[in-house]
Short mmCIF file of C-alpha atoms in Angstrom, two decimals:
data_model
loop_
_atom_site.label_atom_id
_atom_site.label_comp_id
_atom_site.label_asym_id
_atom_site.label_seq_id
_atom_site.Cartn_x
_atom_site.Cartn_y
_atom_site.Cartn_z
CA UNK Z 1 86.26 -14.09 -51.75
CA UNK Z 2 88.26 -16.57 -53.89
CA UNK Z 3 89.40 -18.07 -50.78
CA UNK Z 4 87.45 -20.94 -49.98
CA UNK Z 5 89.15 -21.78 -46.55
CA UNK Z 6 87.44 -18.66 -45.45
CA UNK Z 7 84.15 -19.12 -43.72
CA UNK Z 8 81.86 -15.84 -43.45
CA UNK Z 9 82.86 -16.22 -39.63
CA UNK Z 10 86.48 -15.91 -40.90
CA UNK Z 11 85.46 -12.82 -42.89
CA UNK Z 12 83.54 -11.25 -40.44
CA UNK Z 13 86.68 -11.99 -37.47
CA UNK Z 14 88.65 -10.06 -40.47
CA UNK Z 15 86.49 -7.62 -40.89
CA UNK Z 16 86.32 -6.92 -36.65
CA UNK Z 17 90.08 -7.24 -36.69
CA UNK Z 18 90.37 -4.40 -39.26
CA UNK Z 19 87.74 -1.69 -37.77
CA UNK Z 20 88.79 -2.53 -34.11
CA UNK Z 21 85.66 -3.69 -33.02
CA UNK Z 22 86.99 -6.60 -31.10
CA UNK Z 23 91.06 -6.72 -29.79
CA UNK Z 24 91.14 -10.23 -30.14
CA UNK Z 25 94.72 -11.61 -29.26
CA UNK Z 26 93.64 -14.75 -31.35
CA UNK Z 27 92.10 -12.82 -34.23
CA UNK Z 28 95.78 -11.09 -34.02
CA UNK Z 29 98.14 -13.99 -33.79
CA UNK Z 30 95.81 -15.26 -36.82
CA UNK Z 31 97.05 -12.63 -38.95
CA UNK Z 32 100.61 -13.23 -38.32
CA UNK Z 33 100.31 -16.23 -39.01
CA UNK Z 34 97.70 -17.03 -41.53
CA UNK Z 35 98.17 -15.31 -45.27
CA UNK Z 36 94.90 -15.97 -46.12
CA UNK Z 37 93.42 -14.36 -43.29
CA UNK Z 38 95.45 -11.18 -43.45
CA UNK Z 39 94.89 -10.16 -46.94
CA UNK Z 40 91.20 -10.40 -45.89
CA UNK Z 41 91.91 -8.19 -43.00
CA UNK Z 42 93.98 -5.86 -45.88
CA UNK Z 43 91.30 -6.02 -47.81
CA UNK Z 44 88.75 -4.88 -44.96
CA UNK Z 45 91.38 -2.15 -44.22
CA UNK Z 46 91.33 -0.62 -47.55
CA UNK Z 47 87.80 -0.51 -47.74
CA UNK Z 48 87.56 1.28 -44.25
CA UNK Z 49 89.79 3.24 -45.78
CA UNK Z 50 87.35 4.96 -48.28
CA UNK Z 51 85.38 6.13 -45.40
CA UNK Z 52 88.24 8.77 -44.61
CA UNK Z 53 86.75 10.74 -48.35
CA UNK Z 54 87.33 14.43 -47.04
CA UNK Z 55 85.04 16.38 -45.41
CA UNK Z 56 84.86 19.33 -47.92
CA UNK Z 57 87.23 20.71 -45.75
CA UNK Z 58 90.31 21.90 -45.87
CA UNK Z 59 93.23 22.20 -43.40
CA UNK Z 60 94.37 25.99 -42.59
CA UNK Z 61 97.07 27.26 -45.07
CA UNK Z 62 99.79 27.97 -42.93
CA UNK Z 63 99.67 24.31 -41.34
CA UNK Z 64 101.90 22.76 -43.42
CA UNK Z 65 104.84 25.38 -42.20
CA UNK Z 66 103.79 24.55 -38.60
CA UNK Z 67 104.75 21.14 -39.98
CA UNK Z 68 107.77 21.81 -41.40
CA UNK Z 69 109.04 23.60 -38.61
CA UNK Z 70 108.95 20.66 -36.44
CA UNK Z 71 110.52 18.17 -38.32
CA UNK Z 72 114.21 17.63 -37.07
CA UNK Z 73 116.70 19.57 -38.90
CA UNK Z 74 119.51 18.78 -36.63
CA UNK Z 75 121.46 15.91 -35.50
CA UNK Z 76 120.84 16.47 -32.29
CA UNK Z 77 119.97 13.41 -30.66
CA UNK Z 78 122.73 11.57 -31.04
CA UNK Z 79 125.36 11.37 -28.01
CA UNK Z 80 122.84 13.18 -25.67
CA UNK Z 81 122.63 10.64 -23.05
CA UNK Z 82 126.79 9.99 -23.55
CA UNK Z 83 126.73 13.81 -23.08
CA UNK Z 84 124.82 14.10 -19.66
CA UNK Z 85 126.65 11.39 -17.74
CA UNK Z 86 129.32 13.18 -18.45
CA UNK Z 87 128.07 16.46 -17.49
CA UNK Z 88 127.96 15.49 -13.71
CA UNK Z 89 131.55 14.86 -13.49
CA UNK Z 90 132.84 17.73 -16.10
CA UNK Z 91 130.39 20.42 -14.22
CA UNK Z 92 133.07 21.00 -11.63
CA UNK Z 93 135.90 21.34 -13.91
CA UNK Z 94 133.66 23.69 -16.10
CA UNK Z 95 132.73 25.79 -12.58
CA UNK Z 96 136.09 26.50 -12.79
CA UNK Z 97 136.65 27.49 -16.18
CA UNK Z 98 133.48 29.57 -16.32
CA UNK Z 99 134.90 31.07 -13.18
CA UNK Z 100 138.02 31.93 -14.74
CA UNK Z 101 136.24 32.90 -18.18
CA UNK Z 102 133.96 35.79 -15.52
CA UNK Z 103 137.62 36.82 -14.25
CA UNK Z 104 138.52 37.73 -17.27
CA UNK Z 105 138.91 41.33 -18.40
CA UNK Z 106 135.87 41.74 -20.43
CA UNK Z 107 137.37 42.46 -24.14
CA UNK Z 108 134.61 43.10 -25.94
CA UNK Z 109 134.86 41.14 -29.08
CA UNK Z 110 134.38 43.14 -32.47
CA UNK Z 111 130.53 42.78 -34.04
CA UNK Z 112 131.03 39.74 -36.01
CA UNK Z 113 128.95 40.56 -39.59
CA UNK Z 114 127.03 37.90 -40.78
CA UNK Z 115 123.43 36.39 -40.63
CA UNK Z 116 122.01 35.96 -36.84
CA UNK Z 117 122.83 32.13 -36.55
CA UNK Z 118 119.82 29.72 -35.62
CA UNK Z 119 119.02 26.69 -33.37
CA UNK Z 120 115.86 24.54 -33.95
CA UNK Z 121 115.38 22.31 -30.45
CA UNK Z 122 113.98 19.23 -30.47
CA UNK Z 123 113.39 16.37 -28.51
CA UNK Z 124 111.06 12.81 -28.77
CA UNK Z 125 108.41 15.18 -29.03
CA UNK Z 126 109.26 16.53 -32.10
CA UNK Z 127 110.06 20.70 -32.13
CA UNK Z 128 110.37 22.11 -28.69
CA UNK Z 129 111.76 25.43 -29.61
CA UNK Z 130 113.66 27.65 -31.93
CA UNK Z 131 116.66 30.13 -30.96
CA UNK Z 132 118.16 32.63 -33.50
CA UNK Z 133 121.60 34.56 -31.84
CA UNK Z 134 122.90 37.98 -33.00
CA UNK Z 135 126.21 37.83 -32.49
CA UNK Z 136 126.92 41.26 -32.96
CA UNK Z 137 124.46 42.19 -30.60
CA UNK Z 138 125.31 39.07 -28.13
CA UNK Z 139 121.18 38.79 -28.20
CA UNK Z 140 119.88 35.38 -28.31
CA UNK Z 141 115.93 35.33 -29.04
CA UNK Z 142 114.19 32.31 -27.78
CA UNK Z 143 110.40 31.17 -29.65
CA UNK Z 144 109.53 28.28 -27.57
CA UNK Z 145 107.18 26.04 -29.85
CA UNK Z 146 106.35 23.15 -27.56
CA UNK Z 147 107.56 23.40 -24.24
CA UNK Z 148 106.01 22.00 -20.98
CA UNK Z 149 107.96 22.11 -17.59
CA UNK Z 150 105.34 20.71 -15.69
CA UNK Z 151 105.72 22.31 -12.21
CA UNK Z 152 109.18 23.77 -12.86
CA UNK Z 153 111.16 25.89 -14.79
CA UNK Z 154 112.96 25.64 -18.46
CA UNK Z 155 116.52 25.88 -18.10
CA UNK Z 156 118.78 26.49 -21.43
CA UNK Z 157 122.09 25.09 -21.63
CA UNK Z 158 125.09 25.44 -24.18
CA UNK Z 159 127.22 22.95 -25.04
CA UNK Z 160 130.30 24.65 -26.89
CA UNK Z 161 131.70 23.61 -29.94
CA UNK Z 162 134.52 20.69 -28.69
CA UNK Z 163 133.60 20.43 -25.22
CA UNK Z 164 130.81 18.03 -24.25
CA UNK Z 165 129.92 19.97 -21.18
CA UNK Z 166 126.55 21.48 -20.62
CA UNK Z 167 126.82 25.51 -19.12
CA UNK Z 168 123.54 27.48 -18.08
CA UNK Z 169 122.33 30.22 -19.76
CA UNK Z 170 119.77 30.51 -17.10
CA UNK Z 171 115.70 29.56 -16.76
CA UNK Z 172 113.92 30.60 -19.76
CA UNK Z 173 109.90 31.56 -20.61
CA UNK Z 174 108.65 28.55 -21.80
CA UNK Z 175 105.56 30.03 -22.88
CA UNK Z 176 106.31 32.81 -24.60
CA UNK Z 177 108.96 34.41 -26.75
CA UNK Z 178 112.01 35.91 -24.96
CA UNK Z 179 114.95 37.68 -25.31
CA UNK Z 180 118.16 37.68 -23.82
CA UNK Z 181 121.34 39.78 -23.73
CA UNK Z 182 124.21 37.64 -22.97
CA UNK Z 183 126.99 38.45 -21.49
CA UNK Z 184 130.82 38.61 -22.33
CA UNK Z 185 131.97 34.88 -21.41
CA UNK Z 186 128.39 33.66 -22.29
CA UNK Z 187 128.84 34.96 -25.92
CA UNK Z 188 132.41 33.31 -26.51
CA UNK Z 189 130.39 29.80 -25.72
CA UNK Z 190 128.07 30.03 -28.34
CA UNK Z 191 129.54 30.69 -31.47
CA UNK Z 192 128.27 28.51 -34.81
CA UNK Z 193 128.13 24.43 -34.36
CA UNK Z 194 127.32 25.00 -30.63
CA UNK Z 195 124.90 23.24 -29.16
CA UNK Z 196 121.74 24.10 -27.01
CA UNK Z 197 119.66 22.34 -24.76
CA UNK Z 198 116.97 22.17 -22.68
CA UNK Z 199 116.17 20.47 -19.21
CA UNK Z 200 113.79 20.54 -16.61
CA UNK Z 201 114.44 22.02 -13.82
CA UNK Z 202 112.99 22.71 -10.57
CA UNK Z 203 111.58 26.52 -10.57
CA UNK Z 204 114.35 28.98 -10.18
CA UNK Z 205 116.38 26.51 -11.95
CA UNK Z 206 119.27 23.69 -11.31
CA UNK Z 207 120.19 24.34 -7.78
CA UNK Z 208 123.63 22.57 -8.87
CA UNK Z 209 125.03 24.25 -11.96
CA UNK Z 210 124.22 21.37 -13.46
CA UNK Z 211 121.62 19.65 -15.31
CA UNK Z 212 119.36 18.08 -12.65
CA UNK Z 213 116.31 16.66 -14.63
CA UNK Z 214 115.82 15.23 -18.32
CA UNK Z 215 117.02 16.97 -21.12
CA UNK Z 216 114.19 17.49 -23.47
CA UNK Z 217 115.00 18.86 -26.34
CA UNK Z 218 118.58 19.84 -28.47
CA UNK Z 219 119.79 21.19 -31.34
CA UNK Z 220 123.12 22.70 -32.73
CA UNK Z 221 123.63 26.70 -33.55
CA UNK Z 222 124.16 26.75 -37.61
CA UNK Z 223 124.42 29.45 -39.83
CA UNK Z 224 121.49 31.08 -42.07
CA UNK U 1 108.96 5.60 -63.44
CA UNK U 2 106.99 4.60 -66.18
CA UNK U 3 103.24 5.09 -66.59
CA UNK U 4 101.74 3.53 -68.67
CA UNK U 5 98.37 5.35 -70.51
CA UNK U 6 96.14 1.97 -69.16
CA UNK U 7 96.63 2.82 -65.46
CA UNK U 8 93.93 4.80 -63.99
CA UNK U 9 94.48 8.13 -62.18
CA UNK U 10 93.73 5.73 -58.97
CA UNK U 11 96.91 4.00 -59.20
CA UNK U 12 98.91 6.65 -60.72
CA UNK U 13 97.86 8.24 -57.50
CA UNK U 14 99.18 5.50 -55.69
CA UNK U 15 102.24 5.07 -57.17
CA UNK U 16 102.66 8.57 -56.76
CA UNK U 17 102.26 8.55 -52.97
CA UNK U 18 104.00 5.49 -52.31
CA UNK U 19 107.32 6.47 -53.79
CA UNK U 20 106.62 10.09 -52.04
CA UNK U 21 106.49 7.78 -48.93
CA UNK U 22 109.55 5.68 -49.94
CA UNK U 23 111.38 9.54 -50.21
CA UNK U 24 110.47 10.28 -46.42
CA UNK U 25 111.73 7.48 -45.26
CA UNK U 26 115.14 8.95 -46.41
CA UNK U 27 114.45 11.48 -44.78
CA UNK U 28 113.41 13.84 -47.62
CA UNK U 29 111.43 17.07 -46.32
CA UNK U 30 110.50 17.89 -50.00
CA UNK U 31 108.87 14.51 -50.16
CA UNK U 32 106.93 14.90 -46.75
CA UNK U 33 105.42 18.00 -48.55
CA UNK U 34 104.57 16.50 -51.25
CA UNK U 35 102.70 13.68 -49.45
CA UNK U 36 101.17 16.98 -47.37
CA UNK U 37 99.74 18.23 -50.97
CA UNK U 38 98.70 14.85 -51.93
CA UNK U 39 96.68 13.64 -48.72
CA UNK U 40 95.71 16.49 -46.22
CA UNK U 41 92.54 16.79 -47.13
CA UNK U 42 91.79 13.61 -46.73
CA UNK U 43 93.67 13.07 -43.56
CA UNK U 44 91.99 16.09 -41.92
CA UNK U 45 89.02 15.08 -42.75
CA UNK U 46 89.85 12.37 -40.39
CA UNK U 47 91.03 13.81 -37.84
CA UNK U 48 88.05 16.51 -37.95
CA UNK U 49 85.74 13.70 -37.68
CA UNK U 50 87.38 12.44 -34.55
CA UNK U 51 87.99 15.67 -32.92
CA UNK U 52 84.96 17.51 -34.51
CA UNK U 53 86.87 20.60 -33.76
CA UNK U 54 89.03 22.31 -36.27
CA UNK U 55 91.98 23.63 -34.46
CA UNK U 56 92.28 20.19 -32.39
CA UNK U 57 92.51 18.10 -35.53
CA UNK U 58 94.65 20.56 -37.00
CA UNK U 59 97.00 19.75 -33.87
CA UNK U 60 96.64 16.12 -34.48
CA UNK U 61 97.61 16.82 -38.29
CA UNK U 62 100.81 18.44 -36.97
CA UNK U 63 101.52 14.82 -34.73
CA UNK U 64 100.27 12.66 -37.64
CA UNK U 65 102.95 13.90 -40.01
CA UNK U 66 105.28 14.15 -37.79
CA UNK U 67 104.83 10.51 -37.05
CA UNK U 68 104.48 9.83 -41.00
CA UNK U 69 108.17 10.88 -41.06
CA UNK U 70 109.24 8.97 -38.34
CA UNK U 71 107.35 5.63 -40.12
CA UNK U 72 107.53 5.79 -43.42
CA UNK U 73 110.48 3.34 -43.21
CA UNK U 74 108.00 0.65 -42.23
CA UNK U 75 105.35 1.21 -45.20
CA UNK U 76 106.30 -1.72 -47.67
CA UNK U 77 104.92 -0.26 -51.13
CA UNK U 78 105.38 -3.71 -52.51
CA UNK U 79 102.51 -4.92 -50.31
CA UNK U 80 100.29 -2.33 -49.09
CA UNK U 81 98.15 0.65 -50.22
CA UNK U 82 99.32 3.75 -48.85
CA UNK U 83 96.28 5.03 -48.61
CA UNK U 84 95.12 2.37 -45.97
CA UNK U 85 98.88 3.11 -44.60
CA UNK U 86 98.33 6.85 -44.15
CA UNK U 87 94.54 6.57 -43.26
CA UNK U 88 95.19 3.93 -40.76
CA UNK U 89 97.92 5.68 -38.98
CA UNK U 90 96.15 9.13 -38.96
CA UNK U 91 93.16 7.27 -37.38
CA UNK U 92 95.14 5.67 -34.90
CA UNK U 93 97.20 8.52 -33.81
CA UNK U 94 94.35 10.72 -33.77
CA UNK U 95 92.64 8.53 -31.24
CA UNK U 96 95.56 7.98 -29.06
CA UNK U 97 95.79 11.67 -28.80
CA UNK U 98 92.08 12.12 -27.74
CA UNK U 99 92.69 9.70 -25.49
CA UNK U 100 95.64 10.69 -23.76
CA UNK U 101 93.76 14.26 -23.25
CA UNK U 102 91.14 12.34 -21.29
CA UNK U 103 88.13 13.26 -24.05
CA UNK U 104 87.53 10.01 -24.85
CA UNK U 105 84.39 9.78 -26.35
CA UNK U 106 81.69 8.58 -24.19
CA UNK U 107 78.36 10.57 -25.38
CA UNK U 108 75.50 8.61 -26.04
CA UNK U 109 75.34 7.24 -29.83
CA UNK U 110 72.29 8.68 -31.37
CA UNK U 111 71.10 5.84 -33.85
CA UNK U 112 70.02 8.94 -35.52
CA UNK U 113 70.29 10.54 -39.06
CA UNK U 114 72.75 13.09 -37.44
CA UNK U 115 75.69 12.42 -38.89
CA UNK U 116 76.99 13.91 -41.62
CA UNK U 117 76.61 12.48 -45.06
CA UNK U 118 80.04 11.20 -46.58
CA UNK U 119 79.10 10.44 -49.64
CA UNK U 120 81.92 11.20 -51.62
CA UNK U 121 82.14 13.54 -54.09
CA UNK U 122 83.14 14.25 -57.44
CA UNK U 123 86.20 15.84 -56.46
CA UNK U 124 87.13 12.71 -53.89
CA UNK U 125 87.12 10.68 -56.72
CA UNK U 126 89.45 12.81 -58.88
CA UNK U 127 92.17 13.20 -56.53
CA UNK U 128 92.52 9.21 -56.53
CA UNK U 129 90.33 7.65 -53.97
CA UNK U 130 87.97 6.00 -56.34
CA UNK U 131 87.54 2.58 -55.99
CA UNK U 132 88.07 3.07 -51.76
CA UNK U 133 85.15 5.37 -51.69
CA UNK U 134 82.76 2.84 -52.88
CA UNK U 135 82.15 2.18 -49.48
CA UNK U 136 80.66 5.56 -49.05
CA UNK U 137 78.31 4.79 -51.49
CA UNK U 138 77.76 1.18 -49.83
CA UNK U 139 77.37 2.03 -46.06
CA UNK U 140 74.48 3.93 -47.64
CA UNK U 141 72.48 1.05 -48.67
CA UNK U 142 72.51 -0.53 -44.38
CA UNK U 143 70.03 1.16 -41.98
CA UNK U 144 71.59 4.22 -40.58
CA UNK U 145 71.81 3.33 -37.17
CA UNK U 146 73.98 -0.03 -38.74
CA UNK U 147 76.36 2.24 -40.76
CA UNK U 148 76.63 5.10 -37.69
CA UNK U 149 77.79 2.07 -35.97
CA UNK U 150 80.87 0.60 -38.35
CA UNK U 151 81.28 4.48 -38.74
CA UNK U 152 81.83 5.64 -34.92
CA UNK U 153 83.84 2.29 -34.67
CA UNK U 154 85.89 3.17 -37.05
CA UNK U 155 86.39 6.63 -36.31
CA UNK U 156 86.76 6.35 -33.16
CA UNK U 157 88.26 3.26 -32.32
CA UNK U 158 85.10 2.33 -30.05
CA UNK U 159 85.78 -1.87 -29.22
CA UNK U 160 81.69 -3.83 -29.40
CA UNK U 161 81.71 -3.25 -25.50
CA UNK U 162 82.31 0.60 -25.75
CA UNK U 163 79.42 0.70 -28.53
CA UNK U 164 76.74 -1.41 -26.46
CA UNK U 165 77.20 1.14 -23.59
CA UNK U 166 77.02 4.04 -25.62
CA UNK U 167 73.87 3.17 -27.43
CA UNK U 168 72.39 1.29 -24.52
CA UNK U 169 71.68 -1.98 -25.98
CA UNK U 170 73.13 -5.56 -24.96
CA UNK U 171 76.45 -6.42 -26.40
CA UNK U 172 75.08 -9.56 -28.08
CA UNK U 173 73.11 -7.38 -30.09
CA UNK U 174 75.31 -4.79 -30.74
CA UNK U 175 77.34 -7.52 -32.01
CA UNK U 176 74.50 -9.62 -33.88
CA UNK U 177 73.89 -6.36 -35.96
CA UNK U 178 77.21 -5.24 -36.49
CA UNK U 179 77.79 -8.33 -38.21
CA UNK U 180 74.86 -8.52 -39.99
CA UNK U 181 75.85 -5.36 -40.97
CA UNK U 182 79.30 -5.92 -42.22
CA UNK U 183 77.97 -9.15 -44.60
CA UNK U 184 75.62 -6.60 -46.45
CA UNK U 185 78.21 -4.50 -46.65
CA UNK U 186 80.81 -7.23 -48.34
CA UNK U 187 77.91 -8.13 -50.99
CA UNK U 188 77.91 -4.42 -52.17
CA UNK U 189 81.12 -4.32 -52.19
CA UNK U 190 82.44 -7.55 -53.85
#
């Protein structure tokens, strides 16, 4: 206390501010604005601070992977939003070229060697899921992570490389992991740089084709 | 970085952790972890205390440092301690998550010796939370039902109103006491 504009009532008003005791809009505004009064309220802070000495014990080994694993590794935020206000008037051009893609003969392409590819999903709630694809064996596997429909269903979507159009891969487990065999014209959307997402859905899925409800989490196909 | 022999392993500890924290807000994952090494002990301990269960503070852990990446942009290590930073945060977010499950504490506040004792130990002072944990060793010297008070409020966030229902006494002496309380506490630690 070298501070001789502060009165214990200061202190103490500090001291509140700093453990919580009181939310005080004045005590608040008072630290905005007052330097004297917030380094007391630092100072308070740093002490309280000491209280946090560990326990004696220690966090579970393998929580610092759990950590790691949901920290973004993609850019997959960006242009989401651009991407599904597009997506309503692109999904009946793209019901046409899917339609055409199923009319197809079916060549099956040659088993592409290689790592499986993976996609780590995530949204404002940090990991949502994680997808690894086989090419070779068109077999996507799906670990959801953090994944919460609510009353509905998870629907995956990919968005292939150079189109900004969202196409169903159908309702997912959200719970659980899954795997899924795709299909011809599915496999020759995903391919490396891809990228997945998820919405929410009503159960069974969009009843449109196209994404009906928030998209909650993304993330682009790379190569291990 | 220079360091010179005169600093104490206190600030080296410090200055350690706040340019790990200046490193994650660049988005470095290798820094994250090695904030992880340096602090989750400490930060579970926090989040422990809150949730008193281990796998629901280990949960919180996973949203604290998730959020730690997200912030670290906003820790100034010019003006503040990141200890305080990382404590405060993890304290915060911790209770915001107990919250937003709808546990909110609300038990009755035994003005008991049932607490457990954080005294801090050799080892807490070795891995750089020295001069901090003097606090441990003054909350000691109030009556425990004055320092299971300032503790619950600061573990759990609970406002002067919250604690005058939970221990069933008036608010004006819940308050009276609490200040009372914190003045002691300022002499032994000045």
């Amino acid at each position: 206390m070298t501070d001789l504009s502060m009165t214990d009532d200061d202190d103490l008003t500090a001291a509140e501010l700093a453990l919580g005791l009181a939310a005080d809009p004045a005590a608040m505004a008072r630290r905005a604005a007052d330097p004297a009064f917030a380094d007391r309220v630092t100072w308070w802070e740093d002490r309280f601070a000491g209280l946090t000495a560990p326990l004696g014990n220690e966090p579970s080994g393998e929580l610092w992977q759990r950590i790691a694993a949901r920290l973004p590794v993609n850019d997959n935020t960006g242009g989401l939003l651009r991407w599904k206000v597009i997506s309503g008037g692109l999904a009946a051009v793209s019901a046409i070229a899917l339609f055409m893609l199923a009319q197809r003969p079916q060549i099956e392409l040659p088993p592409q060697p290689g790592a499986p590819a993976i996609a780590s999903l995530s949204g404002e709630k940090g990991s949502a899921l994680a997808i690894s694809y086989d090419s070779s064996a068109r077999r996507l596997t799906i670990a959801p992570v953090l994944l919460d429909p609510g009353k509905g269903d998870a629907e995956l979507w990919v968005i292939p490389v150079g189109s900004k159009d969202a196409i169903s891969l159908g309702v997912i487990d959200a719970h659980k992991p899954s795997s899924h065999q795709l299909n011809p014209a599915q496999a020759r959307l995903v391919a490396t740089g891809a990228t997945f997402a998820i919405s929410l859905e009503p159960t069974g899925g969009s009843p449109t084709g196209h994404t009906t409800g928030p998209i909650v989490a993304s993330g682009k196909l790379v190569e291990i | 970085m220079s360091i010179e022999s005169s600093q104490s392993p206190v600030s080296i500890e410090r200055a350690a952790l706040s340019a790990a924290l200046v490193r994650v807000a660049k988005q470095d994952r290798a820094a994250l972890q090695e904030v992880y090494r340096r602090t989750s002990r400490k930060l579970f301990g926090i989040c422990l205390r809150i949730f008193g269960e281990r796998a629901d503070a280990e949960d919180a852990m996973q949203e604290v440092y998730l959020t730690i990446w997200h912030r670290a942009g906003s820790f100034d290590p010019a003006r503040g301690n990141p200890i305080t930073w990382l404590a405060t945060l993890t304290r915060n977010r911790a209770i915001d998550i107990l919250r937003a499950s709808g546990r909110r504490p609300t038990a009755p506040i035994e003005l008991a010796d049932n607490i457990a004792d954080d005294t801090p130990d050799a080892e807490a002072v070795l891995i750089g939370l020295g001069d901090d944990a003097r606090i441990g060793t003054c909350i000691e010297t109030l009556a425990k039902s004055d320092a299971t008070m300032i503790r619950t409020a600061f573990f759990e966030g609970t406002t002067y109103a919250d604690l005058a229902t939970r221990i069933a006494l008036p608010l004006g002496t819940v308050k009276s006491r609490i200040r009372r309380a914190l003045l002691k506490l300022r002499e032994c630690l000045a």
